[in-house]
Backbone as a chain_set.jsonl record, in Angstrom:
{"seq": "MPLERLIDVLEDLRVSHQQLITLGEQKKDALISNRVEQLIAVMNQESKLSKHIEQLDEQRMQAAYAFLQERGIKSRLNLNITELSRLVFDLEDKQRLLDIQKNLADTLQELKELNELNQQLIQQAISYIDFSIESMSYYAESEATYQRPADKSISTVTAGLFDTRA", "coords": {"N": [[64.128, -14.347, 39.849], [62.76, -11.57, 41.426], [62.852, -8.973, 40.297], [63.233, -9.429, 37.564], [60.827, -10.715, 37.004], [59.049, -8.617, 37.504], [59.796, -6.805, 35.478], [59.154, -8.351, 33.248], [56.355, -8.572, 33.541], [55.631, -5.878, 33.309], [56.369, -5.452, 30.666], [54.573, -7.198, 29.411], [52.228, -5.841, 30.068], [52.624, -3.508, 28.565], [52.546, -4.55, 25.96], [49.923, -5.524, 25.902], [48.488, -3.146, 26.188], [49.261, -1.965, 23.832], [47.935, -3.622, 22.072], [45.362, -2.817, 22.72], [45.446, -0.289, 21.6], [45.543, -0.93, 18.895], [43.007, -2.113, 18.653], [41.532, 0.156, 19.276], [42.04, 1.757, 17.055], [40.715, 0.231, 15.142], [38.161, 0.526, 16.147], [37.791, 3.262, 15.779], [37.783, 3.38, 12.956], [35.482, 1.852, 12.495], [33.547, 3.481, 13.68], [33.707, 5.786, 12.084], [32.998, 4.792, 9.561], [30.513, 3.851, 10.119], [29.88, 1.152, 10.844], [28.23, -0.933, 12.613], [28.184, -3.623, 13.492], [30.883, -4.351, 13.374], [31.875, -2.561, 15.239], [30.691, -3.487, 17.608], [31.906, -6.013, 17.782], [34.584, -5.248, 18.124], [34.404, -3.899, 20.558], [33.747, -6.021, 22.25], [36.124, -7.507, 22.122], [37.822, -5.629, 23.273], [36.816, -5.601, 25.855], [37.475, -8.187, 26.781], [40.256, -8.003, 26.649], [40.693, -5.965, 28.478], [40.038, -7.223, 30.877], [42.126, -9.05, 30.953], [44.255, -7.271, 31.236], [43.705, -6.272, 33.763], [44.293, -8.55, 35.277], [47.025, -8.754, 34.725], [47.878, -6.408, 35.933], [47.421, -6.988, 38.593], [49.298, -9.031, 38.864], [51.562, -7.479, 38.488], [51.544, -5.909, 40.808], [51.95, -7.913, 42.708], [54.488, -8.81, 41.927], [55.98, -6.508, 42.403], [55.703, -6.343, 45.166], [57.005, -8.712, 45.905], [59.559, -8.043, 45.039], [60.125, -5.93, 46.781], [60.128, -7.336, 49.203], [62.338, -8.966, 48.775], [64.288, -7.056, 48.941], [64.228, -6.532, 51.582], [62.173, -5.049, 52.641], [59.325, -5.1, 54.417], [56.722, -4.134, 54.465], [53.597, -3.472, 52.741], [53.976, -1.485, 50.587], [52.792, 0.767, 48.108], [54.478, 1.421, 45.683], [55.596, 3.446, 42.94], [57.115, 2.906, 39.678], [59.383, 4.502, 39.374], [60.1, 5.009, 42.036], [60.625, 2.38, 42.824], [62.801, 1.876, 41.223], [64.829, 3.182, 42.49], [65.635, 1.419, 44.365], [67.058, -0.419, 43.011], [70.253, -1.458, 42.329], [72.014, -2.338, 40.407], [73.175, -1.027, 37.465], [72.469, -1.713, 34.836], [70.093, -3.231, 35.135], [68.538, -1.294, 36.357], [68.351, 0.577, 34.294], [66.957, -0.916, 32.381], [64.516, -1.216, 33.71], [63.67, 1.46, 33.918], [63.505, 2.068, 31.203], [61.433, 0.373, 30.312], [59.391, 1.472, 31.787], [59.201, 4.025, 30.612], [58.494, 3.313, 27.977], [56.025, 2.066, 28.472], [54.606, 4.224, 29.554], [54.561, 5.947, 27.331], [53.027, 4.411, 25.564], [50.621, 4.287, 26.984], [49.911, 6.999, 26.942], [49.481, 7.389, 24.207], [47.306, 5.681, 23.871], [45.435, 6.984, 25.484], [45.038, 9.386, 24.059], [43.922, 8.364, 21.695], [41.579, 7.221, 22.722], [40.26, 9.544, 23.565], [39.777, 10.76, 21.092], [38.071, 8.834, 19.925], [35.964, 9.047, 21.712], [35.07, 11.632, 21.131], [34.197, 11.199, 18.508], [32.058, 9.472, 18.978], [30.389, 11.171, 20.468], [29.809, 13.069, 18.486], [28.373, 11.453, 16.704], [26.154, 10.824, 18.267], [25.089, 13.382, 18.609], [24.397, 13.954, 15.953], [22.428, 12.014, 15.513], [20.508, 12.834, 17.393], [19.896, 15.37, 16.303], [18.83, 14.545, 13.834], [16.539, 13.159, 14.66], [15.122, 15.218, 15.928], [14.705, 16.952, 13.741], [13.018, 15.424, 12.157], [10.773, 15.266, 13.718], [9.489, 17.736, 13.899], [7.888, 18.737, 11.815], [5.259, 20.626, 10.555], [1.803, 19.851, 10.752], [0.148, 21.015, 8.935], [1.609, 21.278, 6.666], [1.468, 18.872, 5.424], [-1.147, 18.419, 4.607], [-3.823, 20.042, 2.797], [-5.374, 23.078, 3.704], [-8.048, 25.358, 3.799], [-7.395, 28.826, 3.637], [-9.066, 30.416, 5.288], [-9.909, 28.681, 7.232], [-7.78, 28.17, 8.869], [-6.371, 27.983, 12.055], [-5.077, 30.011, 14.739], [-3.174, 28.818, 16.42], [-0.883, 26.407, 15.606], [-0.687, 22.982, 15.364], [2.009, 20.913, 15.927], [3.101, 18.086, 14.414], [5.235, 15.451, 13.941], [7.117, 13.34, 11.695], [6.971, 11.052, 13.076], [5.511, 10.244, 16.229], [7.025, 11.466, 18.998], [6.249, 11.213, 21.583], [5.197, 8.775, 22.053]], "CA": [[64.431, -13.077, 40.473], [61.553, -10.727, 41.398], [62.994, -7.832, 39.387], [62.978, -9.947, 36.214], [59.378, -10.953, 36.912], [58.421, -7.306, 37.41], [60.064, -6.273, 34.133], [58.361, -9.156, 32.306], [54.94, -8.192, 33.669], [55.493, -4.539, 32.735], [56.423, -5.614, 29.202], [53.28, -7.771, 29.023], [51.255, -4.745, 30.147], [52.84, -2.628, 27.419], [52.057, -5.253, 24.771], [48.457, -5.556, 25.983], [47.99, -1.801, 25.892], [49.474, -1.764, 22.395], [46.812, -4.305, 21.427], [44.207, -1.935, 22.895], [45.579, 0.785, 20.613], [45.13, -1.518, 17.62], [41.548, -2.213, 18.704], [41.015, 1.519, 19.233], [42.084, 2.18, 15.646], [39.616, -0.463, 14.472], [36.927, 1.155, 16.622], [37.696, 4.556, 15.096], [37.362, 3.104, 11.581], [34.083, 1.407, 12.531], [32.714, 4.655, 13.964], [33.701, 6.684, 10.923], [32.282, 4.169, 8.447], [29.188, 3.471, 10.606], [29.719, -0.303, 10.834], [27.83, -1.25, 13.983], [28.583, -4.985, 13.828], [32.319, -4.328, 13.633], [32.046, -1.821, 16.485], [30.325, -4.388, 18.702], [32.954, -7.032, 17.874], [35.781, -4.612, 18.693], [34.142, -3.628, 21.97], [33.848, -7.298, 22.955], [37.551, -7.805, 22.233], [38.367, -4.692, 24.256], [36.387, -6.052, 27.176], [38.313, -9.335, 27.142], [41.62, -7.514, 26.851], [40.689, -5.195, 29.726], [40.095, -8.203, 31.97], [43.495, -9.567, 30.956], [45.103, -6.201, 31.771], [43.473, -6.259, 35.208], [45.064, -9.66, 35.835], [48.433, -8.38, 34.645], [48.146, -5.38, 36.936], [47.514, -7.709, 39.862], [50.611, -9.679, 38.845], [52.555, -6.414, 38.675], [51.563, -5.558, 42.227], [52.572, -9.024, 43.422], [55.912, -8.808, 41.602], [56.579, -5.374, 43.11], [55.765, -6.718, 46.577], [58.079, -9.706, 46.03], [60.815, -7.312, 44.905], [60.338, -5.219, 48.042], [60.495, -8.326, 50.218], [63.706, -9.368, 48.497], [65.147, -5.954, 49.392], [64.136, -6.424, 53.029], [61.068, -4.156, 53.023], [58.233, -6.034, 54.717], [55.386, -3.536, 54.338], [52.993, -3.522, 51.404], [53.963, -0.146, 50.003], [52.368, 0.833, 46.717], [55.46, 2.306, 45.077], [55.611, 3.479, 41.485], [58.333, 2.334, 39.087], [60.512, 5.388, 39.665], [60.499, 4.739, 43.418], [61.225, 1.045, 42.859], [64.116, 1.908, 40.556], [65.812, 3.664, 43.466], [66.082, 0.268, 45.135], [67.855, -1.273, 42.12], [71.616, -0.931, 42.355], [72.687, -2.705, 39.159], [72.838, 0.018, 36.492], [71.802, -2.308, 33.667], [68.724, -3.556, 35.536], [67.857, -0.029, 36.6], [68.055, 1.175, 32.989], [65.877, -1.719, 31.773], [63.28, -0.883, 34.407], [63.266, 2.809, 33.522], [63.13, 2.025, 29.784], [60.101, -0.217, 30.17], [58.471, 2.462, 32.335], [59.013, 5.064, 29.59], [57.731, 2.72, 26.87], [54.651, 1.868, 28.926], [53.994, 5.547, 29.678], [54.298, 6.434, 25.969], [51.908, 3.625, 25.043], [49.405, 4.725, 27.684], [49.571, 8.335, 26.439], [48.913, 7.199, 22.867], [45.987, 5.086, 24.067], [44.574, 8.034, 26.025], [44.683, 10.298, 22.967], [43.02, 7.644, 20.801], [40.288, 7.114, 23.405], [39.616, 10.856, 23.514], [39.284, 10.933, 19.726], [36.907, 7.962, 19.751], [34.877, 9.618, 22.493], [34.551, 12.751, 20.354], [33.443, 10.648, 17.381], [30.794, 8.954, 19.506], [29.561, 12.337, 20.796], [29.313, 13.633, 17.229], [27.353, 10.551, 16.178], [24.957, 11.006, 19.093], [24.532, 14.696, 18.262], [23.776, 13.832, 14.636], [21.193, 11.246, 15.678], [19.552, 13.731, 18.054], [19.475, 16.373, 15.318], [17.966, 13.88, 12.853], [15.247, 12.875, 15.292], [14.422, 16.496, 16.111], [14.269, 17.506, 12.46], [11.894, 14.626, 11.663], [9.599, 15.355, 14.585], [8.961, 19.089, 13.99], [7.159, 19.2, 10.633], [3.89, 21.027, 10.878], [0.784, 19.017, 10.127], [-0.446, 21.76, 7.834], [2.421, 21.106, 5.473], [1.149, 17.604, 4.787], [-2.497, 18.463, 4.027], [-4.289, 21.369, 2.389], [-6.471, 23.693, 4.451], [-8.411, 26.665, 3.271], [-6.813, 29.883, 4.47], [-10.024, 30.919, 6.276], [-10.086, 27.684, 8.271], [-6.569, 28.027, 9.675], [-6.428, 28.571, 13.39], [-3.872, 30.747, 15.103], [-2.18, 27.875, 16.968], [-0.638, 25.288, 14.711], [-0.232, 21.793, 16.074], [3.14, 20.306, 15.225], [3.239, 16.643, 14.508], [6.341, 15.106, 13.083], [6.997, 12.109, 10.929], [6.528, 10.077, 14.056], [5.198, 10.879, 17.482], [8.074, 11.174, 19.974], [5.659, 10.986, 22.898], [4.708, 7.4, 22.135]], "C": [[63.209, -12.163, 40.343], [61.66, -9.529, 40.455], [62.726, -8.262, 37.948], [61.487, -10.175, 36.0], [58.633, -9.629, 36.744], [58.603, -6.711, 36.012], [59.25, -7.032, 33.091], [56.881, -8.761, 32.34], [54.708, -6.801, 33.082], [55.536, -4.595, 31.21], [55.119, -6.216, 28.685], [52.178, -6.712, 29.064], [51.391, -3.814, 28.949], [52.285, -3.257, 26.145], [50.524, -5.278, 24.758], [47.86, -4.189, 25.69], [48.211, -1.452, 24.42], [48.369, -2.453, 21.598], [45.526, -3.482, 21.57], [44.25, -0.778, 21.901], [45.133, 0.281, 19.244], [43.606, -1.645, 17.562], [40.897, -0.831, 18.657], [41.011, 2.08, 17.826], [40.95, 1.518, 14.861], [38.273, 0.141, 14.878], [36.717, 2.495, 15.923], [37.211, 4.362, 13.663], [35.895, 2.676, 11.526], [33.143, 2.576, 12.804], [32.592, 5.56, 12.755], [32.867, 6.104, 9.788], [30.916, 3.623, 8.854], [28.914, 1.97, 10.476], [29.481, -0.782, 12.264], [28.294, -2.643, 14.387], [30.078, -5.054, 14.16], [32.608, -3.618, 14.958], [31.75, -2.711, 17.689], [31.404, -5.456, 18.889], [34.222, -6.457, 18.509], [35.583, -4.354, 20.182], [34.195, -4.907, 22.805], [35.312, -7.699, 23.148], [38.213, -6.895, 23.259], [38.018, -5.121, 25.678], [37.24, -7.225, 27.666], [39.736, -8.897, 27.452], [41.727, -6.701, 28.137], [40.748, -6.113, 30.937], [41.505, -8.783, 32.089], [44.455, -8.532, 31.561], [44.92, -6.088, 33.284], [44.272, -7.363, 35.887], [46.562, -9.347, 35.819], [48.787, -7.322, 35.682], [48.252, -5.993, 38.327], [48.867, -8.427, 39.965], [51.73, -8.663, 39.044], [52.677, -6.038, 40.136], [52.229, -6.656, 43.05], [54.079, -9.068, 43.17], [56.63, -7.658, 42.313], [56.71, -5.689, 44.597], [56.884, -7.742, 46.815], [59.447, -9.034, 45.919], [61.144, -6.565, 46.195], [60.753, -6.177, 49.153], [61.932, -8.789, 50.028], [64.694, -8.31, 48.999], [65.055, -5.727, 50.904], [63.05, -5.485, 53.52], [59.83, -5.026, 53.185], [56.846, -5.437, 54.537], [54.898, -3.629, 52.892], [52.858, -2.106, 50.852], [53.522, -0.231, 48.552], [53.263, 1.843, 46.003], [55.325, 2.293, 43.565], [56.984, 3.004, 40.985], [59.555, 3.198, 39.391], [61.022, 5.15, 41.086], [61.143, 3.369, 43.552], [62.617, 1.051, 42.243], [65.208, 2.415, 41.486], [66.367, 2.524, 44.321], [66.919, -0.703, 44.305], [69.246, -0.653, 42.018], [72.427, -1.305, 41.128], [72.234, -1.724, 38.08], [72.095, -0.527, 35.279], [70.344, -2.631, 33.984], [67.901, -2.29, 35.754], [67.458, 0.619, 35.28], [66.94, 0.413, 32.275], [64.532, -1.368, 32.391], [62.774, 0.5, 34.002], [62.859, 2.871, 32.051], [61.725, 1.462, 29.601], [59.049, 0.732, 30.745], [58.174, 3.537, 31.291], [58.177, 4.531, 28.433], [56.263, 2.532, 27.243], [53.928, 3.207, 29.042], [53.662, 6.123, 28.303], [53.096, 5.719, 25.356], [50.599, 4.065, 25.678], [48.966, 6.113, 27.216], [48.925, 8.242, 25.054], [47.503, 6.63, 22.96], [44.994, 6.126, 24.586], [44.118, 8.978, 24.919], [43.704, 9.644, 21.996], [41.636, 7.505, 21.427], [39.541, 8.44, 23.398], [39.039, 11.127, 22.128], [38.038, 10.083, 19.492], [35.712, 8.484, 20.536], [34.249, 10.801, 21.758], [33.729, 12.265, 19.164], [32.09, 10.117, 17.829], [29.864, 10.109, 19.853], [28.996, 12.983, 19.536], [28.213, 12.77, 16.633], [26.049, 10.702, 16.96], [24.294, 12.341, 18.774], [23.819, 14.653, 16.92], [22.45, 13.085, 14.727], [20.128, 12.106, 16.348], [19.014, 14.776, 17.085], [18.512, 15.754, 14.305], [16.588, 13.61, 13.431], [14.45, 14.167, 15.475], [13.913, 17.05, 14.788], [13.105, 16.711, 11.877], [10.64, 14.839, 12.489], [8.974, 16.734, 14.639], [8.323, 19.602, 12.701], [5.737, 19.532, 11.04], [2.906, 20.147, 10.113], [0.192, 19.71, 8.911], [0.373, 21.621, 6.558], [2.041, 19.834, 4.716], [-0.228, 17.603, 4.125], [-2.882, 19.903, 3.711], [-5.406, 21.813, 3.318], [-6.794, 25.023, 3.781], [-7.853, 27.731, 4.205], [-7.772, 30.403, 5.538], [-10.179, 29.961, 7.445], [-8.872, 27.535, 9.186], [-6.752, 28.688, 11.02], [-5.09, 29.237, 13.707], [-2.801, 29.794, 15.631], [-2.072, 26.679, 16.037], [-0.094, 24.133, 15.53], [0.904, 21.187, 15.268], [3.143, 18.806, 15.481], [4.306, 16.237, 13.509], [6.065, 13.857, 12.269], [6.607, 10.955, 11.832], [6.344, 10.792, 15.381], [6.243, 10.489, 18.533], [7.53, 10.922, 21.358], [5.24, 9.53, 23.09], [5.64, 6.502, 22.884]], "O": [[62.681, -12.004, 39.243], [60.657, -9.113, 39.874], [62.068, -7.543, 37.197], [60.951, -9.863, 34.937], [57.702, -9.529, 35.945], [57.657, -6.174, 35.437], [58.716, -6.431, 32.158], [56.239, -8.633, 31.297], [53.693, -6.572, 32.425], [54.81, -3.859, 30.541], [54.613, -5.8, 27.643], [51.3, -6.689, 28.201], [50.389, -3.38, 28.381], [51.635, -2.584, 25.345], [49.908, -5.075, 23.712], [46.836, -4.09, 25.014], [47.417, -0.716, 23.833], [47.92, -1.937, 20.575], [44.7, -3.45, 20.658], [43.209, -0.336, 21.414], [44.429, 0.984, 18.518], [42.989, -1.324, 16.546], [39.831, -0.666, 18.064], [40.087, 2.798, 17.443], [40.306, 2.153, 14.025], [37.361, 0.255, 14.059], [35.6, 2.825, 15.524], [36.331, 5.089, 13.2], [35.156, 3.081, 10.629], [32.061, 2.651, 12.222], [31.506, 6.044, 12.437], [32.118, 6.826, 9.129], [30.23, 3.002, 8.042], [27.832, 1.571, 10.045], [30.425, -1.005, 13.022], [28.753, -2.832, 15.513], [30.483, -5.729, 15.106], [33.49, -4.035, 15.708], [32.484, -2.686, 18.677], [31.776, -5.771, 20.019], [34.857, -7.111, 19.336], [36.497, -4.568, 20.978], [34.643, -4.875, 23.951], [35.691, -8.175, 24.217], [39.066, -7.338, 24.027], [38.839, -5.011, 26.588], [37.671, -7.252, 28.819], [40.345, -9.372, 28.411], [42.754, -6.751, 28.814], [41.434, -5.813, 31.914], [42.011, -8.982, 33.194], [45.361, -8.89, 32.313], [45.884, -5.835, 34.005], [44.86, -7.146, 36.946], [47.276, -9.637, 36.779], [49.882, -7.344, 36.244], [49.073, -5.569, 39.14], [49.499, -8.428, 41.021], [52.732, -8.957, 39.696], [53.783, -5.867, 40.649], [52.982, -6.369, 43.98], [54.857, -9.33, 44.088], [57.761, -7.821, 42.772], [57.713, -5.341, 45.219], [57.618, -7.653, 47.799], [60.385, -9.411, 46.622], [62.289, -6.563, 46.648], [61.633, -5.859, 49.954], [62.661, -8.983, 51.001], [65.8, -8.638, 49.429], [65.718, -4.842, 51.444], [63.012, -5.156, 54.705], [59.343, -5.617, 52.221], [55.872, -6.187, 54.462], [55.677, -3.834, 51.961], [51.749, -1.6, 50.675], [53.843, -1.191, 47.852], [52.856, 2.977, 45.75], [54.983, 1.27, 42.971], [57.889, 2.737, 41.776], [60.641, 2.673, 39.637], [62.231, 5.096, 41.316], [62.102, 3.205, 44.306], [63.504, 0.321, 42.685], [66.384, 2.109, 41.29], [67.433, 2.65, 44.923], [67.429, -1.693, 44.829], [69.397, 0.518, 41.669], [73.431, -0.656, 40.833], [71.038, -1.604, 37.813], [71.192, 0.126, 34.756], [69.457, -2.336, 33.184], [66.728, -2.221, 35.388], [66.355, 1.15, 35.155], [66.079, 1.02, 31.639], [63.53, -1.239, 31.687], [61.579, 0.683, 33.769], [61.968, 3.639, 31.687], [60.925, 1.999, 28.835], [57.929, 0.787, 30.238], [57.018, 3.918, 31.107], [57.262, 5.205, 27.96], [55.37, 2.801, 26.44], [52.76, 3.312, 28.669], [52.601, 6.721, 28.123], [52.254, 6.342, 24.71], [49.585, 4.2, 24.993], [47.768, 6.373, 27.106], [47.946, 8.93, 24.769], [46.611, 7.043, 22.219], [43.836, 6.14, 24.168], [42.941, 9.331, 24.85], [42.767, 10.289, 21.527], [40.627, 7.653, 20.737], [38.32, 8.462, 23.243], [37.938, 11.663, 22.005], [37.058, 10.562, 18.921], [34.573, 8.378, 20.08], [33.028, 10.954, 21.763], [32.69, 12.843, 18.845], [31.089, 10.294, 17.135], [28.669, 10.041, 19.565], [27.837, 13.398, 19.515], [27.227, 13.292, 16.113], [24.966, 10.707, 16.374], [23.069, 12.419, 18.679], [22.754, 15.25, 16.763], [21.466, 13.474, 14.098], [18.973, 12.109, 15.921], [17.811, 15.035, 17.052], [17.499, 16.361, 13.956], [15.579, 13.813, 12.755], [13.249, 14.205, 15.21], [12.798, 17.566, 14.726], [12.279, 17.281, 11.164], [9.537, 14.609, 11.993], [7.997, 16.914, 15.366], [8.229, 20.816, 12.519], [5.101, 18.789, 11.787], [3.156, 19.754, 8.974], [-0.22, 19.049, 7.959], [-0.155, 21.836, 5.467], [2.267, 19.733, 3.51], [-0.449, 16.855, 3.172], [-2.34, 20.85, 4.281], [-6.279, 21.022, 3.676], [-5.912, 25.712, 3.268], [-7.842, 27.554, 5.423], [-7.317, 30.799, 6.611], [-10.546, 30.383, 8.541], [-8.949, 26.828, 10.19], [-7.23, 29.819, 11.111], [-4.1, 29.032, 13.005], [-1.624, 29.962, 15.309], [-3.069, 26.026, 15.727], [0.853, 24.297, 16.299], [0.774, 20.973, 14.063], [3.183, 18.345, 16.622], [4.267, 16.651, 12.351], [4.931, 13.386, 12.173], [5.981, 9.992, 11.388], [6.958, 11.831, 15.623], [6.337, 9.322, 18.914], [8.265, 10.461, 22.232], [4.957, 9.117, 24.215], [5.362, 5.313, 23.036]]}, "num_chains": 1, "name": "protein.A"}
């Protein structure tokens, strides 16, 4: 039955997004503790899982189209779950469909919030790195060597710990 297939695919999508949340938590821990190797491994897993989610989304679209065909609708409408639920007349099936929609929406909201937090952590890390580079590159050369006060020129050349122009 196409409705059962649609519900199964939506549940698989929810589970996959829940796995993304788990990976997002691992990414957050790796960012906080500055473990680059773990961060790279998590990002690789996220990439694989994202490809799987794309395949599941394609299956969802096919299942929705099959459901529409079963109901006698021949066009390829891109209906959301709420609109599809209006075509379900069995109350139990309709409730299952709406429940999985709510669970998936809650999971996606949680994933969105976690991604925003991880994005903020990455921005803070980049800002810290930029600050560190700037602070190392602006030491005056005169601080490193002694010059007689009479020999000092008015314009001081700033050279840092390393030359950023190189």
